[in-house]
Amino acid sequence: MNGPDNDKAFTGSIAAIYEEYLVPLIFEPYAVDLAHRLAASRPLTRVLELAAGTGVATRQLACVLPESVSIVATDLNQAMLDLADAIGTARPVRWRQADIQQLPFRDRQFDAVVCQFGFMFLADKAAAFREAYRVLRPGGVLVFSVWDRIEENEFADVVTTALGAHFPEDPPRFLARTPHGYHDLAEVTRDVRAGGFRGPLEVSTVASRSRAASARVSAVAYCHGTPLRNEIEARAESRLGEATDIAARAIARRFGSGVVDGKIQAHVVTAVR
Protein backbone atom coordinates (compact mmCIF):
# COMPACT_ATOMS: atom_id res chain seq x y z
CA MET A 1 0.00 0.00 0.00
CA ASN A 2 2.88 2.32 0.77
CA GLY A 3 6.02 2.31 -1.30
CA PRO A 4 9.22 4.13 -2.19
CA ASP A 5 7.54 7.54 -2.41
CA ASN A 6 6.72 7.35 1.32
CA ASP A 7 9.98 5.76 2.44
CA LYS A 8 11.60 9.18 2.99
CA ALA A 9 8.74 10.56 5.09
CA PHE A 10 10.16 10.94 8.61
CA THR A 11 7.21 13.09 9.65
CA GLY A 12 5.03 13.69 12.70
CA SER A 13 6.33 12.05 15.86
CA ILE A 14 8.69 9.74 13.95
CA ALA A 15 11.68 12.11 14.38
CA ALA A 16 11.47 12.14 18.19
CA ILE A 17 10.93 8.39 18.46
CA TYR A 18 13.75 7.78 15.97
CA GLU A 19 16.13 9.79 18.16
CA GLU A 20 15.01 8.23 21.44
CA TYR A 21 14.84 4.60 20.37
CA LEU A 22 16.49 3.92 17.01
CA VAL A 23 19.61 6.09 17.36
CA PRO A 24 21.01 4.20 20.38
CA LEU A 25 19.79 0.88 18.99
CA ILE A 26 21.59 0.88 15.63
CA PHE A 27 23.13 4.22 14.63
CA GLU A 28 25.53 5.26 17.40
CA PRO A 29 28.26 2.64 16.77
CA TYR A 30 28.48 3.59 13.11
CA ALA A 31 28.48 7.32 13.88
CA VAL A 32 31.56 6.82 16.07
CA ASP A 33 33.22 4.72 13.35
CA LEU A 34 32.47 7.27 10.60
CA ALA A 35 33.78 10.26 12.59
CA HIS A 36 37.05 8.58 13.52
CA ARG A 37 37.49 7.18 10.02
CA LEU A 38 37.12 10.68 8.54
CA ALA A 39 39.38 12.33 11.13
CA ALA A 40 42.17 9.88 10.29
CA SER A 41 41.80 10.25 6.52
CA ARG A 42 43.40 13.65 5.77
CA PRO A 43 43.63 17.30 6.89
CA LEU A 44 40.23 18.98 6.61
CA THR A 45 38.83 22.50 6.45
CA ARG A 46 35.16 22.14 5.41
CA VAL A 47 32.94 19.07 5.84
CA LEU A 48 29.46 18.51 4.42
CA GLU A 49 27.17 15.91 5.96
CA LEU A 50 24.25 14.57 3.95
CA ALA A 51 21.12 12.95 5.44
CA ALA A 52 22.13 14.00 8.94
CA GLY A 53 18.79 13.02 10.46
CA THR A 54 18.64 13.98 14.12
CA GLY A 55 22.39 14.52 14.21
CA VAL A 56 23.88 11.33 15.63
CA ALA A 57 26.88 11.41 13.27
CA THR A 58 27.00 15.21 13.39
CA ARG A 59 27.50 15.13 17.14
CA GLN A 60 30.39 12.71 16.74
CA LEU A 61 31.97 14.80 13.99
CA ALA A 62 31.71 17.91 16.16
CA CYS A 63 33.53 16.11 18.99
CA VAL A 64 36.24 14.39 16.95
CA LEU A 65 37.16 16.96 14.29
CA PRO A 66 39.23 20.03 15.26
CA GLU A 67 37.24 23.19 15.94
CA SER A 68 38.93 24.77 12.92
CA VAL A 69 36.98 22.38 10.66
CA SER A 70 33.59 23.82 9.69
CA ILE A 71 30.66 21.38 9.51
CA VAL A 72 27.52 21.85 7.42
CA ALA A 73 24.86 19.22 8.17
CA THR A 74 21.89 18.74 5.84
CA ASP A 75 18.76 16.63 5.68
CA LEU A 76 15.68 16.52 3.47
CA ASN A 77 13.32 16.49 6.47
CA GLN A 78 13.20 19.77 8.38
CA ALA A 79 11.64 18.05 11.41
CA MET A 80 14.76 15.92 11.78
CA LEU A 81 17.04 18.97 11.54
CA ASP A 82 14.95 20.92 14.04
CA LEU A 83 15.37 18.14 16.58
CA ALA A 84 19.10 17.84 15.82
CA ASP A 85 19.51 21.57 16.39
CA ALA A 86 17.54 21.40 19.65
CA ILE A 87 19.73 18.55 20.95
CA GLY A 88 22.82 20.54 20.04
CA THR A 89 26.46 19.75 19.35
CA ALA A 90 29.74 20.23 21.20
CA ARG A 91 30.52 23.21 18.98
CA PRO A 92 28.64 25.22 16.33
CA VAL A 93 27.34 23.40 13.27
CA ARG A 94 25.44 24.91 10.38
CA TRP A 95 22.14 23.08 9.78
CA ARG A 96 20.50 23.32 6.35
CA GLN A 97 17.56 21.63 4.68
CA ALA A 98 18.70 20.14 1.37
CA ASP A 99 17.95 17.43 -1.18
CA ILE A 100 21.01 15.23 -1.73
CA GLN A 101 20.16 15.01 -5.42
CA GLN A 102 20.17 18.82 -5.84
CA LEU A 103 22.60 20.31 -3.34
CA PRO A 104 22.44 24.11 -2.83
CA PHE A 105 26.23 24.56 -2.79
CA ARG A 106 28.78 25.77 -5.31
CA ASP A 107 31.26 23.45 -7.00
CA ARG A 108 34.41 22.32 -5.14
CA GLN A 109 33.51 23.77 -1.74
CA PHE A 110 34.24 20.87 0.63
CA ASP A 111 37.21 18.71 1.59
CA ALA A 112 34.90 15.87 2.64
CA VAL A 113 31.33 14.74 2.16
CA VAL A 114 29.95 12.20 4.63
CA CYS A 115 26.64 10.38 4.67
CA GLN A 116 25.53 7.82 7.23
CA PHE A 117 22.75 5.56 5.90
CA GLY A 118 21.23 8.07 3.48
CA PHE A 119 21.86 6.91 -0.08
CA MET A 120 19.52 3.91 0.26
CA PHE A 121 16.50 6.25 0.27
CA LEU A 122 17.20 7.88 -3.10
CA ALA A 123 15.50 7.09 -6.39
CA ASP A 124 18.49 8.33 -8.43
CA LYS A 125 21.56 7.32 -6.47
CA ALA A 126 23.99 8.12 -9.29
CA ALA A 127 22.67 11.69 -9.35
CA ALA A 128 23.37 11.99 -5.63
CA PHE A 129 26.93 10.72 -6.10
CA ARG A 130 27.38 13.24 -8.93
CA GLU A 131 26.32 16.00 -6.56
CA ALA A 132 28.77 14.80 -3.91
CA TYR A 133 31.50 14.71 -6.54
CA ARG A 134 30.59 18.20 -7.76
CA VAL A 135 30.84 19.89 -4.35
CA LEU A 136 34.10 18.13 -3.41
CA ARG A 137 37.44 19.75 -4.05
CA PRO A 138 39.96 17.73 -6.10
CA GLY A 139 41.45 15.18 -3.73
CA GLY A 140 38.42 15.46 -1.46
CA VAL A 141 36.90 12.35 0.09
CA LEU A 142 33.41 10.88 0.20
CA VAL A 143 32.73 8.54 3.14
CA PHE A 144 29.33 6.88 3.39
CA SER A 145 27.64 3.85 4.92
CA VAL A 146 24.84 1.56 3.73
CA TRP A 147 23.23 -1.31 5.61
CA ASP A 148 24.10 -4.86 4.63
CA ARG A 149 21.33 -7.28 3.65
CA ILE A 150 18.51 -7.63 6.16
CA GLU A 151 19.48 -11.19 7.11
CA GLU A 152 22.69 -9.76 8.62
CA ASN A 153 20.65 -7.33 10.76
CA GLU A 154 18.77 -9.52 13.15
CA PHE A 155 16.13 -7.29 14.78
CA ALA A 156 15.08 -5.78 11.44
CA ASP A 157 14.83 -9.25 9.93
CA VAL A 158 12.74 -10.62 12.80
CA VAL A 159 10.36 -7.63 12.69
CA THR A 160 9.93 -7.89 8.91
CA THR A 161 9.27 -11.62 9.04
CA ALA A 162 6.77 -11.32 11.89
CA LEU A 163 4.81 -8.51 10.25
CA GLY A 164 4.89 -10.32 6.92
CA ALA A 165 3.19 -13.31 8.53
CA HIS A 166 0.61 -11.03 10.15
CA PHE A 167 -0.20 -9.15 6.94
CA PRO A 168 0.27 -12.00 4.42
CA GLU A 169 -1.72 -10.41 1.61
CA ASP A 170 0.14 -7.08 1.79
CA PRO A 171 3.28 -7.42 3.95
CA PRO A 172 4.99 -4.20 5.09
CA ARG A 173 8.40 -4.38 3.42
CA PHE A 174 9.92 -0.97 4.18
CA LEU A 175 12.90 -2.33 6.13
CA ALA A 176 13.86 -4.90 3.49
CA ARG A 177 13.00 -2.65 0.55
CA THR A 178 14.80 0.54 1.56
CA PRO A 179 17.23 0.57 4.52
CA HIS A 180 18.44 -2.94 3.64
CA GLY A 181 17.71 -2.77 -0.08
CA TYR A 182 21.02 -1.26 -1.21
CA HIS A 183 23.54 -3.81 0.06
CA ASP A 184 24.89 -5.18 -3.24
CA LEU A 185 28.42 -3.78 -3.43
CA ALA A 186 28.59 -4.26 -7.20
CA GLU A 187 25.51 -2.04 -7.55
CA VAL A 188 26.92 0.52 -5.11
CA THR A 189 30.20 0.60 -7.02
CA ARG A 190 28.42 1.15 -10.35
CA ASP A 191 26.50 4.08 -8.90
CA VAL A 192 29.60 5.65 -7.36
CA ARG A 193 31.42 5.33 -10.69
CA ALA A 194 28.42 6.82 -12.52
CA GLY A 195 28.73 9.75 -10.12
CA GLY A 196 32.22 10.51 -11.42
CA PHE A 197 34.50 8.86 -8.86
CA ARG A 198 37.24 7.02 -10.77
CA GLY A 199 39.85 6.12 -8.15
CA PRO A 200 39.98 2.96 -6.02
CA LEU A 201 37.13 2.48 -3.56
CA GLU A 202 37.86 1.39 -0.01
CA VAL A 203 35.08 -0.81 1.35
CA SER A 204 34.85 -2.10 4.92
CA THR A 205 32.09 -4.42 6.12
CA VAL A 206 31.57 -3.52 9.76
CA ALA A 207 29.62 -5.75 12.16
CA SER A 208 28.41 -4.45 15.50
CA ARG A 209 25.84 -5.24 18.18
CA SER A 210 22.38 -3.79 18.64
CA ARG A 211 21.19 -3.73 22.25
CA ALA A 212 17.97 -2.64 23.91
CA ALA A 213 16.57 -2.84 27.42
CA SER A 214 13.74 -5.06 26.20
CA ALA A 215 12.17 -6.57 23.11
CA ARG A 216 9.45 -3.92 23.40
CA VAL A 217 11.98 -1.08 23.08
CA SER A 218 13.39 -2.60 19.91
CA ALA A 219 9.90 -3.12 18.47
CA VAL A 220 8.92 0.49 19.17
CA ALA A 221 12.14 1.69 17.52
CA TYR A 222 11.30 -0.01 14.23
CA CYS A 223 7.50 0.22 14.21
CA HIS A 224 7.19 3.82 15.47
CA GLY A 225 10.55 5.41 14.66
CA THR A 226 10.84 4.65 10.94
CA PRO A 227 8.57 4.98 7.87
CA LEU A 228 7.53 1.38 8.57
CA ARG A 229 4.97 3.18 10.73
CA ASN A 230 3.52 4.79 7.59
CA GLU A 231 3.10 1.37 6.00
CA ILE A 232 1.38 -0.08 9.05
CA GLU A 233 -0.96 2.88 9.49
CA ALA A 234 -1.85 2.79 5.79
CA ARG A 235 -3.58 -0.49 6.56
CA ALA A 236 -5.38 1.08 9.54
CA GLU A 237 -4.12 3.59 12.09
CA SER A 238 -5.51 1.44 14.88
CA ARG A 239 -3.20 -1.44 13.91
CA LEU A 240 0.06 0.27 14.91
CA GLY A 241 -0.20 -0.98 18.51
CA GLU A 242 -1.15 -4.45 17.33
CA ALA A 243 1.82 -4.58 14.94
CA THR A 244 4.19 -3.35 17.65
CA ASP A 245 2.99 -6.08 20.01
CA ILE A 246 3.57 -8.71 17.31
CA ALA A 247 7.07 -7.41 16.64
CA ALA A 248 7.90 -7.33 20.37
CA ARG A 249 6.74 -10.91 20.88
CA ALA A 250 8.77 -12.10 17.89
CA ILE A 251 11.94 -10.39 19.19
CA ALA A 252 11.37 -11.81 22.68
CA ARG A 253 10.95 -15.34 21.30
CA ARG A 254 14.29 -15.05 19.50
CA PHE A 255 16.34 -12.99 21.97
CA GLY A 256 14.67 -13.38 25.36
CA SER A 257 12.41 -11.35 27.65
CA GLY A 258 15.09 -9.17 29.27
CA VAL A 259 17.86 -7.16 27.63
CA VAL A 260 18.05 -8.10 23.94
CA ASP A 261 21.22 -8.21 21.85
CA GLY A 262 21.36 -8.76 18.08
CA LYS A 263 23.81 -8.47 15.23
CA ILE A 264 23.89 -5.45 12.91
CA GLN A 265 26.12 -5.08 9.86
CA ALA A 266 26.88 -2.33 7.35
CA HIS A 267 29.27 -1.43 4.53
CA VAL A 268 31.39 1.73 4.86
CA VAL A 269 32.69 3.08 1.54
CA THR A 270 35.41 5.68 0.92
CA ALA A 271 35.92 7.30 -2.50
CA VAL A 272 38.36 10.05 -3.49
CA ARG A 273 37.55 12.74 -6.06
Coordinates of N, CA and C in Angstrom, one line a residue, residues 33-50 61 65 69-70 72 103 108-116 119 128-145 192-193 195-204 268-273:
D33 N 32.3 5.3 14.4 CA 33.2 4.7 13.3 C 33.4 5.7 12.2
L34 N 32.4 6.3 11.7 CA 32.5 7.3 10.6 C 33.3 8.5 11.0
A35 N 33.1 9.1 12.2 CA 33.8 10.3 12.6 C 35.3 10.0 12.7
H36 N 35.6 8.9 13.3 CA 37.1 8.6 13.5 C 37.7 8.2 12.2
R37 N 37.0 7.5 11.3 CA 37.5 7.2 10.0 C 37.8 8.4 9.2
L38 N 36.9 9.4 9.3 CA 37.1 10.7 8.5 C 38.3 11.5 9.2
A39 N 38.3 11.6 10.5 CA 39.4 12.3 11.1 C 40.8 11.8 10.8
A40 N 40.9 10.5 10.6 CA 42.2 9.9 10.3 C 42.5 9.9 8.8
S41 N 41.6 10.4 8.0 CA 41.8 10.3 6.5 C 42.7 11.3 5.9
R42 N 42.6 12.6 6.4 CA 43.4 13.7 5.8 C 43.1 15.0 6.5
P43 N 43.9 16.0 6.3 CA 43.6 17.3 6.9 C 42.3 17.8 6.3
L44 N 41.5 18.5 7.1 CA 40.2 19.0 6.6 C 40.0 20.4 7.0
T45 N 39.2 21.1 6.2 CA 38.8 22.5 6.4 C 37.3 22.6 6.5
R46 N 36.6 22.1 5.5 CA 35.2 22.1 5.4 C 34.6 20.8 5.1
V47 N 33.6 20.4 6.0 CA 32.9 19.1 5.8 C 31.5 19.3 5.6
L48 N 30.9 18.5 4.7 CA 29.5 18.5 4.4 C 28.9 17.2 4.8
E49 N 27.9 17.2 5.6 CA 27.2 15.9 6.0 C 25.8 15.9 5.3
L50 N 25.5 14.8 4.6 CA 24.2 14.6 3.9 C 23.4 13.6 4.8
L61 N 31.0 14.0 14.8 CA 32.0 14.8 14.0 C 32.4 16.1 14.8
L65 N 36.4 16.1 15.2 CA 37.2 17.0 14.3 C 37.6 18.2 15.0
V69 N 37.7 23.0 11.8 CA 37.0 22.4 10.7 C 35.5 22.8 10.7
S70 N 35.0 23.5 9.7 CA 33.6 23.8 9.7 C 32.8 22.6 9.2
V72 N 28.9 21.5 7.9 CA 27.5 21.9 7.4 C 26.8 20.5 7.4
L103 N 22.0 19.6 -4.5 CA 22.6 20.3 -3.3 C 22.7 21.8 -3.6
R108 N 33.1 22.4 -5.8 CA 34.4 22.3 -5.1 C 34.5 23.1 -3.8
Q109 N 33.5 23.0 -3.0 CA 33.5 23.8 -1.7 C 34.0 23.0 -0.5
F110 N 34.0 21.7 -0.6 CA 34.2 20.9 0.6 C 35.4 19.9 0.5
D111 N 36.1 19.7 1.6 CA 37.2 18.7 1.6 C 36.7 17.3 1.8
A112 N 35.5 17.2 2.4 CA 34.9 15.9 2.6 C 33.4 16.0 2.6
V113 N 32.8 14.9 2.1 CA 31.3 14.7 2.2 C 31.1 13.4 2.9
V114 N 30.2 13.4 3.9 CA 29.9 12.2 4.6 C 28.4 12.0 4.6
C115 N 28.1 10.7 4.7 CA 26.6 10.4 4.7 C 26.5 9.0 5.4
Q116 N 25.8 9.1 6.5 CA 25.5 7.8 7.2 C 24.1 7.3 6.9
F119 N 22.0 7.2 1.4 CA 21.9 6.9 -0.1 C 20.8 5.9 -0.4
A128 N 22.9 11.5 -6.9 CA 23.4 12.0 -5.6 C 24.9 11.9 -5.5
F129 N 25.5 10.8 -6.1 CA 26.9 10.7 -6.1 C 27.5 11.8 -7.0
R130 N 26.9 12.1 -8.1 CA 27.4 13.2 -8.9 C 27.4 14.6 -8.2
E131 N 26.4 14.8 -7.4 CA 26.3 16.0 -6.6 C 27.4 16.0 -5.5
A132 N 27.7 14.9 -4.9 CA 28.8 14.8 -3.9 C 30.1 15.1 -4.6
Y133 N 30.3 14.5 -5.8 CA 31.5 14.7 -6.5 C 31.6 16.2 -6.9
R134 N 30.6 16.8 -7.3 CA 30.6 18.2 -7.8 C 31.0 19.1 -6.7
V135 N 30.5 18.9 -5.4 CA 30.8 19.9 -4.4 C 32.2 19.6 -3.7
L136 N 32.8 18.5 -4.0 CA 34.1 18.1 -3.4 C 35.2 18.8 -4.2
R137 N 36.2 19.3 -3.4 CA 37.4 19.8 -4.0 C 38.2 18.6 -4.6
P138 N 39.1 18.8 -5.6 CA 40.0 17.7 -6.1 C 40.8 17.1 -4.9
G139 N 40.8 15.8 -4.9 CA 41.5 15.2 -3.7 C 40.6 15.0 -2.5
G140 N 39.4 15.6 -2.6 CA 38.4 15.5 -1.5 C 37.9 14.0 -1.4
V141 N 37.3 13.7 -0.2 CA 36.9 12.3 0.1 C 35.4 12.3 0.4
L142 N 34.8 11.2 -0.1 CA 33.4 10.9 0.2 C 33.4 9.6 1.1
V143 N 32.8 9.7 2.3 CA 32.7 8.5 3.1 C 31.3 8.3 3.4
F144 N 30.7 7.1 3.1 CA 29.3 6.9 3.4 C 29.1 5.4 3.8
S145 N 28.0 5.2 4.5 CA 27.6 3.9 4.9 C 26.3 3.5 4.4
V192 N 28.5 4.7 -7.7 CA 29.6 5.7 -7.4 C 30.4 6.0 -8.6
R193 N 30.7 5.1 -9.4 CA 31.4 5.3 -10.7 C 30.6 6.2 -11.6
G195 N 28.7 8.4 -10.7 CA 28.7 9.8 -10.1 C 30.0 10.5 -10.4
G196 N 31.0 9.8 -11.0 CA 32.2 10.5 -11.4 C 33.5 10.1 -10.7
F197 N 33.3 9.3 -9.6 CA 34.5 8.9 -8.9 C 35.2 7.7 -9.6
R198 N 36.5 8.0 -9.9 CA 37.2 7.0 -10.8 C 38.3 6.3 -10.0
G199 N 38.8 6.8 -8.9 CA 39.9 6.1 -8.1 C 39.4 4.9 -7.4
P200 N 40.3 4.2 -6.8 CA 40.0 3.0 -6.0 C 39.0 3.3 -4.9
L201 N 38.1 2.4 -4.7 CA 37.1 2.5 -3.6 C 37.6 1.6 -2.4
E202 N 37.5 2.2 -1.2 CA 37.9 1.4 0.0 C 36.5 1.0 0.6
V203 N 36.3 -0.3 0.8 CA 35.1 -0.8 1.4 C 35.4 -1.6 2.6
S204 N 34.7 -1.3 3.7 CA 34.8 -2.1 4.9 C 33.5 -2.6 5.3
V268 N 30.9 0.4 4.8 CA 31.4 1.7 4.9 C 32.3 1.9 3.7
V269 N 32.0 2.9 2.8 CA 32.7 3.1 1.5 C 33.4 4.4 1.5
T270 N 34.6 4.5 1.1 CA 35.4 5.7 0.9 C 35.8 5.8 -0.5
A271 N 35.5 7.0 -1.1 CA 35.9 7.3 -2.5 C 36.6 8.7 -2.5
V272 N 37.6 8.8 -3.4 CA 38.4 10.1 -3.5 C 38.1 10.7 -4.8
R273 N 37.8 12.0 -4.8 CA 37.6 12.7 -6.1 C 38.8 12.9 -6.9

